[in-house]
mmCIF file of C-alpha atoms and ligand atoms in Angstrom:
data_model
loop_
_atom_site.group_PDB
_atom_site.id
_atom_site.type_symbol
_atom_site.label_atom_id
_atom_site.label_comp_id
_atom_site.label_asym_id
_atom_site.label_seq_id
_atom_site.Cartn_x
_atom_site.Cartn_y
_atom_site.Cartn_z
ATOM 1 C CA MET A 141 35.101 101.879 -103.950
ATOM 2 C CA GLU A 142 32.149 99.517 -103.795
ATOM 3 C CA LEU A 143 30.513 99.073 -100.376
ATOM 4 C CA ASN A 144 28.215 96.170 -99.552
ATOM 5 C CA PRO A 145 24.853 96.820 -97.820
ATOM 6 C CA ALA A 146 26.252 96.229 -94.305
ATOM 7 C CA GLU A 147 29.132 98.639 -94.964
ATOM 8 C CA LYS A 148 26.721 101.226 -96.381
ATOM 9 C CA ARG A 149 24.650 100.989 -93.208
ATOM 10 C CA MET A 150 27.801 101.718 -91.171
ATOM 11 C CA LEU A 151 28.592 104.725 -93.377
ATOM 12 C CA GLU A 152 25.024 106.031 -92.951
ATOM 13 C CA GLY A 153 25.452 105.944 -89.166
ATOM 14 C CA GLN A 154 23.006 103.117 -88.512
ATOM 15 C CA GLU A 155 25.565 101.501 -86.185
ATOM 16 C CA GLY A 156 26.357 104.708 -84.327
ATOM 17 C CA GLU A 157 28.491 107.778 -84.767
ATOM 18 C CA ALA A 158 31.858 106.129 -83.972
ATOM 19 C CA THR A 159 31.347 103.406 -86.580
ATOM 20 C CA ARG A 160 30.175 106.034 -89.103
ATOM 21 C CA LYS A 161 33.356 108.070 -88.578
ATOM 22 C CA ALA A 162 35.469 104.915 -88.848
ATOM 23 C CA MET A 163 33.786 103.920 -92.122
ATOM 24 C CA GLU A 164 34.257 107.439 -93.440
ATOM 25 C CA ILE A 165 38.031 107.173 -92.772
ATOM 26 C CA LEU A 166 38.232 103.785 -94.536
ATOM 27 C CA ALA A 167 36.176 104.987 -97.512
ATOM 28 C CA ALA A 168 38.491 108.002 -97.927
ATOM 29 C CA ILE A 169 41.653 105.838 -97.714
ATOM 30 C CA GLY A 170 40.182 103.259 -100.095
ATOM 31 C CA THR A 171 39.350 105.962 -102.622
ATOM 32 C CA ILE A 172 42.828 107.537 -102.389
ATOM 33 C CA TYR A 173 44.570 104.184 -102.965
ATOM 34 C CA GLY A 174 42.159 102.918 -105.614
ATOM 35 C CA ALA A 175 40.792 99.981 -103.582
ATOM 36 C CA ASP A 176 37.860 98.171 -105.222
ATOM 37 C CA ARG A 177 36.270 97.034 -101.929
ATOM 38 C CA LEU A 178 36.753 96.488 -98.242
ATOM 39 C CA LEU A 179 38.123 93.227 -96.846
ATOM 40 C CA PRO A 180 37.233 91.661 -93.494
ATOM 41 C CA VAL A 181 40.221 91.637 -91.114
ATOM 42 C CA ALA A 182 41.008 88.983 -88.527
ATOM 43 C CA SER A 183 42.781 91.323 -86.129
ATOM 44 C CA VAL A 184 44.087 94.837 -85.552
ATOM 45 C CA GLN A 185 47.204 96.169 -83.792
ATOM 46 C CA ILE A 186 46.979 99.807 -82.738
ATOM 47 C CA ALA A 187 50.129 101.956 -82.457
ATOM 48 C CA GLY A 188 50.514 105.477 -81.077
ATOM 49 C CA VAL A 189 49.548 104.489 -77.538
ATOM 50 C CA SER A 190 52.122 106.431 -75.541
ATOM 51 C CA TYR A 191 50.757 109.698 -74.164
ATOM 52 C CA ASP A 192 54.179 111.107 -75.103
ATOM 53 C CA ASN A 193 53.201 110.676 -78.789
ATOM 54 C CA LEU A 194 49.431 111.116 -78.551
ATOM 55 C CA GLY A 195 49.308 114.238 -76.411
ATOM 56 C CA GLU A 196 46.071 115.933 -75.375
ATOM 57 C CA ALA A 197 44.685 116.049 -78.942
ATOM 58 C CA GLY A 198 44.969 112.261 -79.283
ATOM 59 C CA LEU A 199 43.403 111.708 -75.891
ATOM 60 C CA GLU A 200 40.491 113.996 -76.797
ATOM 61 C CA PHE A 201 39.915 112.043 -80.026
ATOM 62 C CA LEU A 202 39.781 108.785 -78.034
ATOM 63 C CA ALA A 203 37.464 110.334 -75.449
ATOM 64 C CA GLU A 204 35.146 111.464 -78.243
ATOM 65 C CA MET A 205 35.063 107.957 -79.716
ATOM 66 C CA THR A 206 34.234 106.413 -76.332
ATOM 67 C CA SER A 207 31.502 109.023 -75.787
ATOM 68 C CA HIS A 208 29.888 107.596 -78.940
ATOM 69 C CA ALA A 209 30.062 104.088 -77.416
ATOM 70 C CA ALA A 210 32.710 102.906 -79.899
ATOM 71 C CA LYS A 211 33.304 99.122 -79.750
ATOM 72 C CA VAL A 212 35.808 97.025 -81.670
ATOM 73 C CA LYS A 213 34.476 94.250 -83.897
ATOM 74 C CA VAL A 214 37.639 92.088 -84.069
ATOM 75 C CA LEU A 215 40.552 91.091 -81.839
ATOM 76 C CA THR A 216 42.471 94.336 -81.283
ATOM 77 C CA THR A 217 45.711 94.708 -79.342
ATOM 78 C CA LEU A 218 47.795 97.723 -78.304
ATOM 79 C CA ASN A 219 51.369 98.807 -78.944
ATOM 80 C CA PRO A 220 53.626 99.814 -76.022
ATOM 81 C CA ALA A 221 52.530 102.648 -73.751
ATOM 82 C CA GLY A 222 54.756 105.362 -72.293
ATOM 83 C CA MET A 223 55.305 103.576 -68.987
ATOM 84 C CA ASP A 224 55.062 100.355 -67.030
ATOM 85 C CA ASN A 225 51.349 100.424 -66.273
ATOM 86 C CA GLU A 226 51.730 98.690 -62.898
ATOM 87 C CA ASN A 227 55.105 99.934 -61.778
ATOM 88 C CA TRP A 228 55.584 103.368 -63.343
ATOM 89 C CA GLN A 229 57.120 104.980 -60.246
ATOM 90 C CA ILE A 230 60.215 102.778 -60.483
ATOM 91 C CA MET A 231 60.818 104.155 -63.993
ATOM 92 C CA GLY A 232 60.825 107.742 -62.707
ATOM 93 C CA ILE A 233 57.608 108.672 -64.565
ATOM 94 C CA ASP A 234 55.845 111.745 -63.188
ATOM 95 C CA ALA A 235 52.355 111.441 -61.748
ATOM 96 C CA ASP A 236 50.657 113.730 -64.319
ATOM 97 C CA PHE A 237 52.018 111.710 -67.206
ATOM 98 C CA ALA A 238 50.963 108.464 -65.497
ATOM 99 C CA LEU A 239 47.421 109.758 -65.035
ATOM 100 C CA ASN A 240 47.112 110.743 -68.689
ATOM 101 C CA GLN A 241 48.632 107.458 -69.850
ATOM 102 C CA GLN A 242 46.116 105.563 -67.733
ATOM 103 C CA ARG A 243 43.297 107.594 -69.347
ATOM 104 C CA VAL A 244 44.559 106.520 -72.784
ATOM 105 C CA ILE A 245 44.612 102.833 -71.807
ATOM 106 C CA GLU A 246 41.172 103.088 -70.176
ATOM 107 C CA ALA A 247 39.710 104.694 -73.310
ATOM 108 C CA TYR A 248 40.988 101.820 -75.452
ATOM 109 C CA GLN A 249 39.742 99.260 -72.926
ATOM 110 C CA LYS A 250 36.274 100.819 -72.992
ATOM 111 C CA MET A 251 36.246 100.141 -76.719
ATOM 112 C CA GLY A 252 37.091 96.487 -76.098
ATOM 113 C CA VAL A 253 40.785 96.711 -77.056
ATOM 114 C CA VAL A 254 43.021 94.197 -75.249
ATOM 115 C CA PRO A 255 45.691 96.301 -73.480
ATOM 116 C CA THR A 256 48.657 94.073 -74.337
ATOM 117 C CA CYS A 257 50.875 97.174 -74.688
ATOM 118 C CA SER A 258 53.437 95.345 -76.790
ATOM 119 C CA CYS A 259 54.950 95.452 -80.268
ATOM 120 C CA THR A 260 55.134 91.627 -80.352
ATOM 121 C CA PRO A 261 51.408 90.716 -80.325
ATOM 122 C CA TYR A 262 52.227 87.558 -82.302
ATOM 123 C CA LEU A 263 53.928 86.118 -79.189
ATOM 124 C CA PHE A 264 50.714 85.954 -77.159
ATOM 125 C CA GLY A 265 47.316 85.618 -78.698
ATOM 126 C CA ASN A 266 47.268 87.903 -81.732
ATOM 127 C CA LEU A 267 48.835 85.429 -84.161
ATOM 128 C CA PRO A 268 47.421 85.652 -87.691
ATOM 129 C CA HIS A 269 47.830 82.672 -89.974
ATOM 130 C CA TYR A 270 49.106 82.429 -93.528
ATOM 131 C CA GLY A 271 47.078 84.450 -96.025
ATOM 132 C CA GLU A 272 44.900 86.083 -93.372
ATOM 133 C CA HIS A 273 44.081 89.791 -93.810
ATOM 134 C CA ILE A 274 44.833 92.028 -90.847
ATOM 135 C CA ALA A 275 45.241 95.767 -90.161
ATOM 136 C CA TRP A 276 48.290 96.379 -87.997
ATOM 137 C CA ALA A 277 50.069 99.641 -87.305
ATOM 138 C CA GLU A 278 53.401 98.774 -85.634
ATOM 139 C CA SER A 279 56.027 98.741 -88.395
ATOM 140 C CA SER A 280 58.164 95.882 -87.003
ATOM 141 C CA ALA A 281 55.106 93.728 -86.323
ATOM 142 C CA VAL A 282 53.621 94.478 -89.768
ATOM 143 C CA CYS A 283 56.880 93.341 -91.382
ATOM 144 C CA TYR A 284 56.926 90.197 -89.192
ATOM 145 C CA ALA A 285 53.275 89.387 -89.938
ATOM 146 C CA ASN A 286 53.671 89.844 -93.708
ATOM 147 C CA SER A 287 57.055 88.184 -94.089
ATOM 148 C CA VAL A 288 57.450 85.545 -91.387
ATOM 149 C CA LEU A 289 53.783 84.579 -90.940
ATOM 150 C CA GLY A 290 52.556 85.201 -94.481
ATOM 151 C CA ALA A 291 49.589 87.290 -93.296
ATOM 152 C CA CYS A 292 48.614 90.422 -95.270
ATOM 153 C CA SER A 293 48.753 93.899 -93.754
ATOM 154 C CA ASN A 294 49.497 97.417 -94.875
ATOM 155 C CA ARG A 295 51.256 99.568 -92.337
ATOM 156 C CA GLU A 296 48.287 101.361 -90.830
ATOM 157 C CA GLY A 297 48.351 104.747 -89.133
ATOM 158 C CA GLY A 298 46.695 105.308 -85.746
ATOM 159 C CA PRO A 299 43.286 106.473 -87.091
ATOM 160 C CA SER A 300 43.087 103.859 -89.880
ATOM 161 C CA ALA A 301 43.942 101.003 -87.475
ATOM 162 C CA LEU A 302 41.253 102.174 -85.052
ATOM 163 C CA ALA A 303 38.798 102.522 -87.947
ATOM 164 C CA ALA A 304 39.582 98.930 -88.998
ATOM 165 C CA ALA A 305 39.007 97.752 -85.425
ATOM 166 C CA LEU A 306 35.622 99.509 -85.161
ATOM 167 C CA THR A 307 34.353 98.149 -88.489
ATOM 168 C CA GLY A 308 36.299 94.877 -88.860
ATOM 169 C CA LYS A 309 37.315 96.042 -92.369
ATOM 170 C CA THR A 310 40.242 97.426 -94.327
ATOM 171 C CA PRO A 311 40.529 98.695 -97.935
ATOM 172 C CA ASN A 312 41.809 96.161 -100.460
ATOM 173 C CA TYR A 313 45.079 97.676 -101.711
ATOM 174 C CA GLY A 314 48.847 97.431 -101.195
ATOM 175 C CA MET A 315 49.970 94.330 -99.290
ATOM 176 C CA HIS A 316 46.474 92.793 -99.562
ATOM 177 C CA LEU A 317 46.934 92.266 -103.313
ATOM 178 C CA PRO A 318 49.012 89.213 -104.382
ATOM 179 C CA GLU A 319 50.607 91.127 -107.271
ATOM 180 C CA ASN A 320 52.148 93.610 -104.799
ATOM 181 C CA ARG A 321 53.842 90.857 -102.803
ATOM 182 C CA ARG A 322 56.181 89.650 -105.543
ATOM 183 C CA PRO A 323 59.939 90.082 -104.946
ATOM 184 C CA SER A 324 61.720 92.459 -107.314
ATOM 185 C CA ILE A 325 65.366 92.209 -106.246
ATOM 186 C CA THR A 326 67.569 89.296 -105.173
ATOM 187 C CA VAL A 327 69.846 89.966 -102.232
ATOM 188 C CA GLN A 328 72.705 87.513 -101.800
ATOM 189 C CA VAL A 329 74.051 87.508 -98.251
ATOM 190 C CA GLN A 330 77.607 86.221 -98.473
ATOM 191 C CA ASP A 331 78.411 85.375 -94.855
ATOM 192 C CA SER A 332 76.565 83.548 -92.106
ATOM 193 C CA LEU A 333 74.821 85.713 -89.523
ATOM 194 C CA THR A 334 74.317 85.106 -85.811
ATOM 195 C CA GLY A 335 72.300 86.982 -83.234
ATOM 196 C CA THR A 336 69.972 89.952 -83.096
ATOM 197 C CA HIS A 337 72.840 92.401 -83.640
ATOM 198 C CA ASP A 338 73.927 90.760 -86.920
ATOM 199 C CA PHE A 339 70.348 90.574 -88.184
ATOM 200 C CA GLY A 340 69.739 94.182 -87.124
ATOM 201 C CA LEU A 341 72.818 95.219 -89.087
ATOM 202 C CA LEU A 342 71.595 93.346 -92.165
ATOM 203 C CA GLY A 343 68.214 95.089 -91.889
ATOM 204 C CA MET A 344 69.929 98.437 -91.680
ATOM 205 C CA VAL A 345 72.320 97.861 -94.601
ATOM 206 C CA LEU A 346 69.628 96.373 -96.836
ATOM 207 C CA GLY A 347 66.988 98.886 -95.776
ATOM 208 C CA LYS A 348 69.265 101.819 -96.583
ATOM 209 C CA ALA A 349 70.280 100.266 -99.920
ATOM 210 C CA ILE A 350 66.651 99.843 -100.953
ATOM 211 C CA GLU A 351 65.735 103.298 -99.700
ATOM 212 C CA ALA A 352 68.576 104.737 -101.835
ATOM 213 C CA ARG A 353 67.083 103.181 -104.971
ATOM 214 C CA LYS A 354 64.020 105.429 -104.612
ATOM 215 C CA VAL A 355 61.772 102.739 -106.145
ATOM 216 C CA LYS A 356 60.388 100.490 -103.413
ATOM 217 C CA ALA A 357 61.631 96.945 -103.939
ATOM 218 C CA ILE A 358 60.645 93.740 -102.169
ATOM 219 C CA PRO A 359 63.835 91.750 -101.489
ATOM 220 C CA TYR A 360 64.252 88.027 -102.048
ATOM 221 C CA ILE A 361 67.080 87.222 -99.626
ATOM 222 C CA ARG A 362 69.358 84.232 -100.242
ATOM 223 C CA GLY A 363 72.272 82.780 -98.327
ATOM 224 C CA ILE A 364 70.743 82.661 -94.838
ATOM 225 C CA THR A 365 70.299 79.072 -93.732
ATOM 226 C CA GLU A 366 68.941 79.623 -90.221
ATOM 227 C CA ALA A 367 67.128 82.423 -88.427
ATOM 228 C CA SER A 368 65.502 82.261 -84.988
ATOM 229 C CA LEU A 369 62.290 84.056 -84.038
ATOM 230 C CA GLU A 370 64.371 86.603 -82.121
ATOM 231 C CA GLU A 371 66.710 87.215 -85.058
ATOM 232 C CA LEU A 372 63.763 87.657 -87.417
ATOM 233 C CA LYS A 373 61.990 90.111 -85.113
ATOM 234 C CA SER A 374 65.218 92.124 -84.890
ATOM 235 C CA PHE A 375 65.613 92.047 -88.676
ATOM 236 C CA CYS A 376 61.988 93.100 -89.225
ATOM 237 C CA ALA A 377 62.320 96.074 -86.851
ATOM 238 C CA SER A 378 65.520 97.177 -88.536
ATOM 239 C CA ILE A 379 64.497 96.834 -92.194
ATOM 240 C CA ALA A 380 61.171 98.547 -91.476
ATOM 241 C CA THR A 381 62.983 101.432 -89.776
ATOM 242 C CA TYR A 382 65.820 101.975 -92.249
ATOM 243 C CA GLY A 383 64.044 100.984 -95.469
ATOM 244 C CA GLY A 384 60.339 101.425 -94.672
ATOM 245 C CA LEU A 385 59.774 97.824 -95.781
ATOM 246 C CA ALA A 386 56.634 95.908 -94.865
ATOM 247 C CA LEU A 387 57.604 92.656 -96.625
ATOM 248 C CA PHE A 388 60.650 90.582 -97.575
ATOM 249 C CA HIS A 389 61.116 86.985 -98.610
ATOM 250 C CA MET A 390 63.929 84.850 -97.202
ATOM 251 C CA GLU A 391 64.686 81.725 -99.188
ATOM 252 C CA GLY A 392 63.911 78.546 -97.263
ATOM 253 C CA ILE A 393 62.777 80.496 -94.189
ATOM 254 C CA THR A 394 59.719 82.644 -94.901
ATOM 255 C CA PRO A 395 56.624 80.927 -96.307
ATOM 256 C CA GLU A 396 55.994 82.939 -99.482
ATOM 257 C CA SER A 397 59.630 82.555 -100.625
ATOM 258 C CA MET A 398 58.537 79.148 -101.925
ATOM 259 C CA LEU A 399 56.101 80.798 -104.348
ATOM 260 C CA PHE A 400 58.737 82.783 -106.240
ATOM 261 C CA GLU A 401 61.924 82.452 -108.283
ATOM 262 C CA ALA A 402 64.844 84.720 -107.374
ATOM 263 C CA PRO A 403 64.517 87.949 -109.464
ATOM 264 C CA GLY A 404 67.242 88.767 -112.024
ATOM 265 C CA ASP A 405 68.105 92.154 -110.516
ATOM 266 C CA CYS A 406 70.685 91.268 -107.866
ATOM 267 C CA MET A 407 72.795 92.829 -105.111
ATOM 268 C CA THR A 408 75.202 91.278 -102.602
ATOM 269 C CA ILE A 409 75.847 92.052 -98.964
ATOM 270 C CA SER A 410 79.106 90.877 -97.415
ATOM 271 C CA ARG A 411 80.530 90.773 -93.903
ATOM 272 C CA SER A 412 82.589 93.870 -94.704
ATOM 273 C CA ASP A 413 79.364 95.792 -95.544
ATOM 274 C CA LEU A 414 77.985 94.848 -92.127
ATOM 275 C CA GLU A 415 81.229 95.734 -90.369
ATOM 276 C CA ALA A 416 81.337 99.131 -92.082
ATOM 277 C CA ALA A 417 77.753 99.814 -90.966
ATOM 278 C CA ASN A 418 78.568 98.734 -87.422
ATOM 279 C CA HIS A 419 81.560 101.049 -87.357
ATOM 280 C CA LEU A 420 79.425 103.924 -88.602
ATOM 281 C CA MET A 421 76.812 103.245 -85.907
ATOM 282 C CA ASN A 422 79.353 103.370 -83.097
ATOM 283 C CA GLU A 423 81.956 105.881 -84.263
ATOM 284 C CA ALA A 424 80.072 109.000 -83.162
ATOM 285 C CA LEU A 425 79.974 107.839 -79.528
ATOM 286 C CA SER A 426 82.168 109.863 -77.216
ATOM 287 C CA THR A 427 84.535 108.123 -74.836
ATOM 288 C CA ASP A 428 82.255 109.042 -71.908
ATOM 289 C CA PRO A 429 80.687 105.994 -70.299
ATOM 290 C CA VAL A 430 77.268 104.611 -71.179
ATOM 291 C CA ASP A 431 74.703 105.631 -68.529
ATOM 292 C CA PHE A 432 71.668 103.676 -69.770
ATOM 293 C CA VAL A 433 71.340 100.107 -71.018
ATOM 294 C CA SER A 434 68.201 98.723 -72.641
ATOM 295 C CA LEU A 435 67.233 95.352 -74.096
ATOM 296 C CA GLY A 436 63.866 94.612 -75.665
ATOM 297 C CA CYS A 437 63.313 96.380 -78.987
ATOM 298 C CA PRO A 438 61.139 94.706 -80.185
ATOM 299 C CA HIS A 439 59.923 93.399 -76.823
ATOM 300 C CA LEU A 440 61.956 90.536 -75.396
ATOM 301 C CA SER A 441 60.748 86.965 -75.804
ATOM 302 C CA LEU A 442 60.833 84.495 -72.904
ATOM 303 C CA PRO A 443 64.077 82.801 -74.105
ATOM 304 C CA GLU A 444 65.744 86.228 -74.280
ATOM 305 C CA ILE A 445 64.671 86.999 -70.701
ATOM 306 C CA ALA A 446 66.003 83.589 -69.603
ATOM 307 C CA ARG A 447 69.327 84.486 -71.242
ATOM 308 C CA VAL A 448 69.478 87.797 -69.348
ATOM 309 C CA ALA A 449 68.669 86.026 -66.057
ATOM 310 C CA ASN A 450 71.357 83.453 -66.694
ATOM 311 C CA GLN A 451 73.991 86.122 -67.201
ATOM 312 C CA LEU A 452 72.943 88.358 -64.305
ATOM 313 C CA LYS A 453 72.638 85.572 -61.729
ATOM 314 C CA GLY A 454 74.546 86.519 -58.575
ATOM 315 C CA LYS A 455 75.843 89.792 -60.091
ATOM 316 C CA LYS A 456 75.024 93.512 -59.724
ATOM 317 C CA VAL A 457 74.450 95.930 -62.585
ATOM 318 C CA GLN A 458 76.278 99.246 -62.341
ATOM 319 C CA LYS A 459 73.957 101.440 -64.415
ATOM 320 C CA THR A 460 70.290 101.853 -65.222
ATOM 321 C CA PHE A 461 69.339 98.700 -67.114
ATOM 322 C CA TRP A 462 65.839 98.346 -68.578
ATOM 323 C CA ILE A 463 64.345 95.031 -69.603
ATOM 324 C CA THR A 464 61.443 95.920 -71.880
ATOM 325 C CA THR A 465 58.875 93.257 -72.577
ATOM 326 C CA ALA A 466 55.160 92.525 -72.667
ATOM 327 C CA ARG A 467 53.077 91.905 -69.553
ATOM 328 C CA PRO A 468 52.103 88.328 -70.586
ATOM 329 C CA THR A 469 55.790 87.448 -71.195
ATOM 330 C CA LYS A 470 56.784 89.027 -67.875
ATOM 331 C CA ARG A 471 54.131 86.968 -66.036
ATOM 332 C CA ILE A 472 55.669 83.739 -67.327
ATOM 333 C CA ALA A 473 59.143 85.073 -66.482
ATOM 334 C CA ASP A 474 57.827 85.657 -62.925
ATOM 335 C CA GLN A 475 56.651 82.037 -62.737
ATOM 336 C CA MET A 476 59.968 80.763 -64.045
ATOM 337 C CA GLY A 477 61.933 82.758 -61.439
ATOM 338 C CA TYR A 478 63.738 84.860 -64.080
ATOM 339 C CA THR A 479 62.256 88.139 -62.823
ATOM 340 C CA GLY A 480 63.560 87.581 -59.291
ATOM 341 C CA ILE A 481 67.104 86.930 -60.541
ATOM 342 C CA ILE A 482 67.086 89.969 -62.839
ATOM 343 C CA GLU A 483 65.653 92.330 -60.223
ATOM 344 C CA ALA A 484 68.061 91.035 -57.551
ATOM 345 C CA ALA A 485 70.874 92.109 -59.881
ATOM 346 C CA GLY A 486 69.426 95.630 -59.921
ATOM 347 C CA ALA A 487 67.975 95.673 -63.454
ATOM 348 C CA VAL A 488 64.467 97.092 -63.907
ATOM 349 C CA PHE A 489 61.559 95.574 -65.782
ATOM 350 C CA ALA A 490 60.036 98.341 -67.891
ATOM 351 C CA THR A 491 57.050 96.235 -68.895
ATOM 352 C CA ASP A 492 54.360 97.584 -71.325
ATOM 353 C CA THR A 493 56.782 100.210 -72.671
ATOM 354 C CA CYS A 494 60.210 100.740 -74.266
ATOM 355 C CA CYS A 495 63.180 103.110 -74.390
ATOM 356 C CA VAL A 496 61.700 104.903 -77.418
ATOM 357 C CA VAL A 497 58.090 105.586 -76.409
ATOM 358 C CA ALA A 498 58.723 106.323 -72.703
ATOM 359 C CA PRO A 499 59.204 110.046 -71.892
ATOM 360 C CA ILE A 500 62.911 109.845 -71.015
ATOM 361 C CA LYS A 501 64.457 112.571 -73.174
ATOM 362 C CA GLY A 502 67.079 114.382 -71.091
ATOM 363 C CA ARG A 503 67.286 111.632 -68.441
ATOM 364 C CA PHE A 504 70.257 109.827 -70.029
ATOM 365 C CA LYS A 505 73.054 110.680 -72.429
ATOM 366 C CA ARG A 506 74.511 107.433 -73.778
ATOM 367 C CA MET A 507 72.558 104.226 -74.308
ATOM 368 C CA ALA A 508 73.748 100.700 -75.121
ATOM 369 C CA THR A 509 71.396 98.287 -76.899
ATOM 370 C CA ASP A 510 71.365 95.402 -79.394
ATOM 371 C CA SER A 511 68.555 97.006 -81.429
ATOM 372 C CA ALA A 512 69.261 98.965 -84.608
ATOM 373 C CA LYS A 513 65.727 100.371 -84.446
ATOM 374 C CA ALA A 514 66.162 101.556 -80.847
ATOM 375 C CA CYS A 515 69.445 103.251 -81.848
ATOM 376 C CA TYR A 516 67.704 105.133 -84.642
ATOM 377 C CA TYR A 517 64.827 106.459 -82.524
ATOM 378 C CA ALA A 518 66.754 106.954 -79.284
ATOM 379 C CA ALA A 519 69.096 109.203 -81.231
ATOM 380 C CA SER A 520 66.444 111.066 -83.263
ATOM 381 C CA LYS A 521 63.698 111.338 -80.618
ATOM 382 C CA ASN A 522 65.557 111.292 -77.304
ATOM 383 C CA GLU A 523 68.872 112.752 -78.533
ATOM 384 C CA PHE A 524 70.875 109.958 -76.892
ATOM 385 C CA GLN A 525 74.217 108.826 -78.205
ATOM 386 C CA THR A 526 73.949 105.107 -78.811
ATOM 387 C CA ARG A 527 76.254 102.110 -78.606
ATOM 388 C CA PHE A 528 75.031 99.261 -80.800
ATOM 389 C CA LEU A 529 76.311 95.945 -79.427
ATOM 390 C CA PRO A 530 75.592 92.207 -79.587
ATOM 391 C CA PHE A 531 73.080 90.984 -76.953
ATOM 392 C CA ASP A 532 75.609 89.519 -74.478
ATOM 393 C CA GLU A 533 77.867 92.561 -74.739
ATOM 394 C CA VAL A 534 74.921 94.811 -73.849
ATOM 395 C CA ILE A 535 74.531 92.839 -70.615
ATOM 396 C CA ALA A 536 78.290 93.038 -69.998
ATOM 397 C CA GLU A 537 78.079 96.821 -70.485
ATOM 398 C CA ALA A 538 75.431 97.013 -67.743
ATOM 399 C CA LEU A 539 77.730 95.119 -65.379
ATOM 400 C CA GLN A 540 80.772 97.402 -65.908
HETATM 401 FE FE1 F3S B 732 58.749 97.979 -79.967
HETATM 402 FE FE2 F3S B 732 59.474 100.262 -78.911
HETATM 403 FE FE3 F3S B 732 61.109 98.961 -80.471
HETATM 404 S S1 F3S B 732 57.510 99.797 -79.804
HETATM 405 S S2 F3S B 732 59.844 97.809 -81.906
HETATM 406 S S3 F3S B 732 60.326 98.265 -78.475
HETATM 407 S S4 F3S B 732 60.758 101.145 -80.518
#
């Protein structure tokens, strides 16, 4: 891979040890994937922020980078942490974990990373435009950025995202190359879809179907006439989880769909496919009651929080109910009075975090949510049984 003089200086350590290490990581990745050069990136999103995932080894790596005065060169935001950074006690987080989580956030802040602690950076300030190159690590956000915004990002790992932040560069391969963004299969959706649950189901059914083909395909989806931001973020999280996809095109909805014809290879997805998947998701649940309810995977938008407030007004929840969202979204919800209504009903804002990355294994047994992604990880990581329901039914479950 060809490096320009400025990049060579970074690799030689002329901008410090942290930048040298970062350039070394990028040069190795670029060589492995056959990149011809490095590209400048407009922003970075770092994942692997929860101390539950990072552990002591991750914290030591960050401490080492800060000891070398590492500083980011571009706008860099953070994925959710393992707790609400301002209100962790209410979540039942133990003090040792909280201390270590705070050390992680402080290390990133020292490097100049904005501690947004959210998987929806595009909702507040980290919003790449069409065709812009970025280096993001959160799978749902990468899929949203590539597909819905038309930006270009590979799904970065923790070290490669940090390396991109410290150098402002990423290797030119994968999703950065126009030829790798072409659709290869047409997916005809035969029925109209409504809500995050429906779109999550579609992501799961399509993701699994593509995964089963063994050859990675980029779908060109037809038959969907409308999709809200919330439905698209749910779909992105689901298709990235169940199919490992970083890009899809949706006819008439996503920007790059206008560049392509529908490919000849075709599959259809009907309402009965979605219903069968929904049945499969919920059949394993025992008849014991749900003891944990969570909304906000990916993090809730302001309209979603307004919807929760509207339905909880004057009522009391009967079980632990987490509202997971980003701090900037929560601040506006505070101003709008939504937070007061939701907290008066007994629900808890788990801001900066989510039901997957918080250390809650063993605390609950059965969770209800509208997120197909949360179901997948809550089952595999936290060993919860999950009930996968439409948004309003999740709220109703909390009230029972
Ligand atoms: Fe975000 Fe956590 Fe879901 S990081 S996409 S809310 S698993």
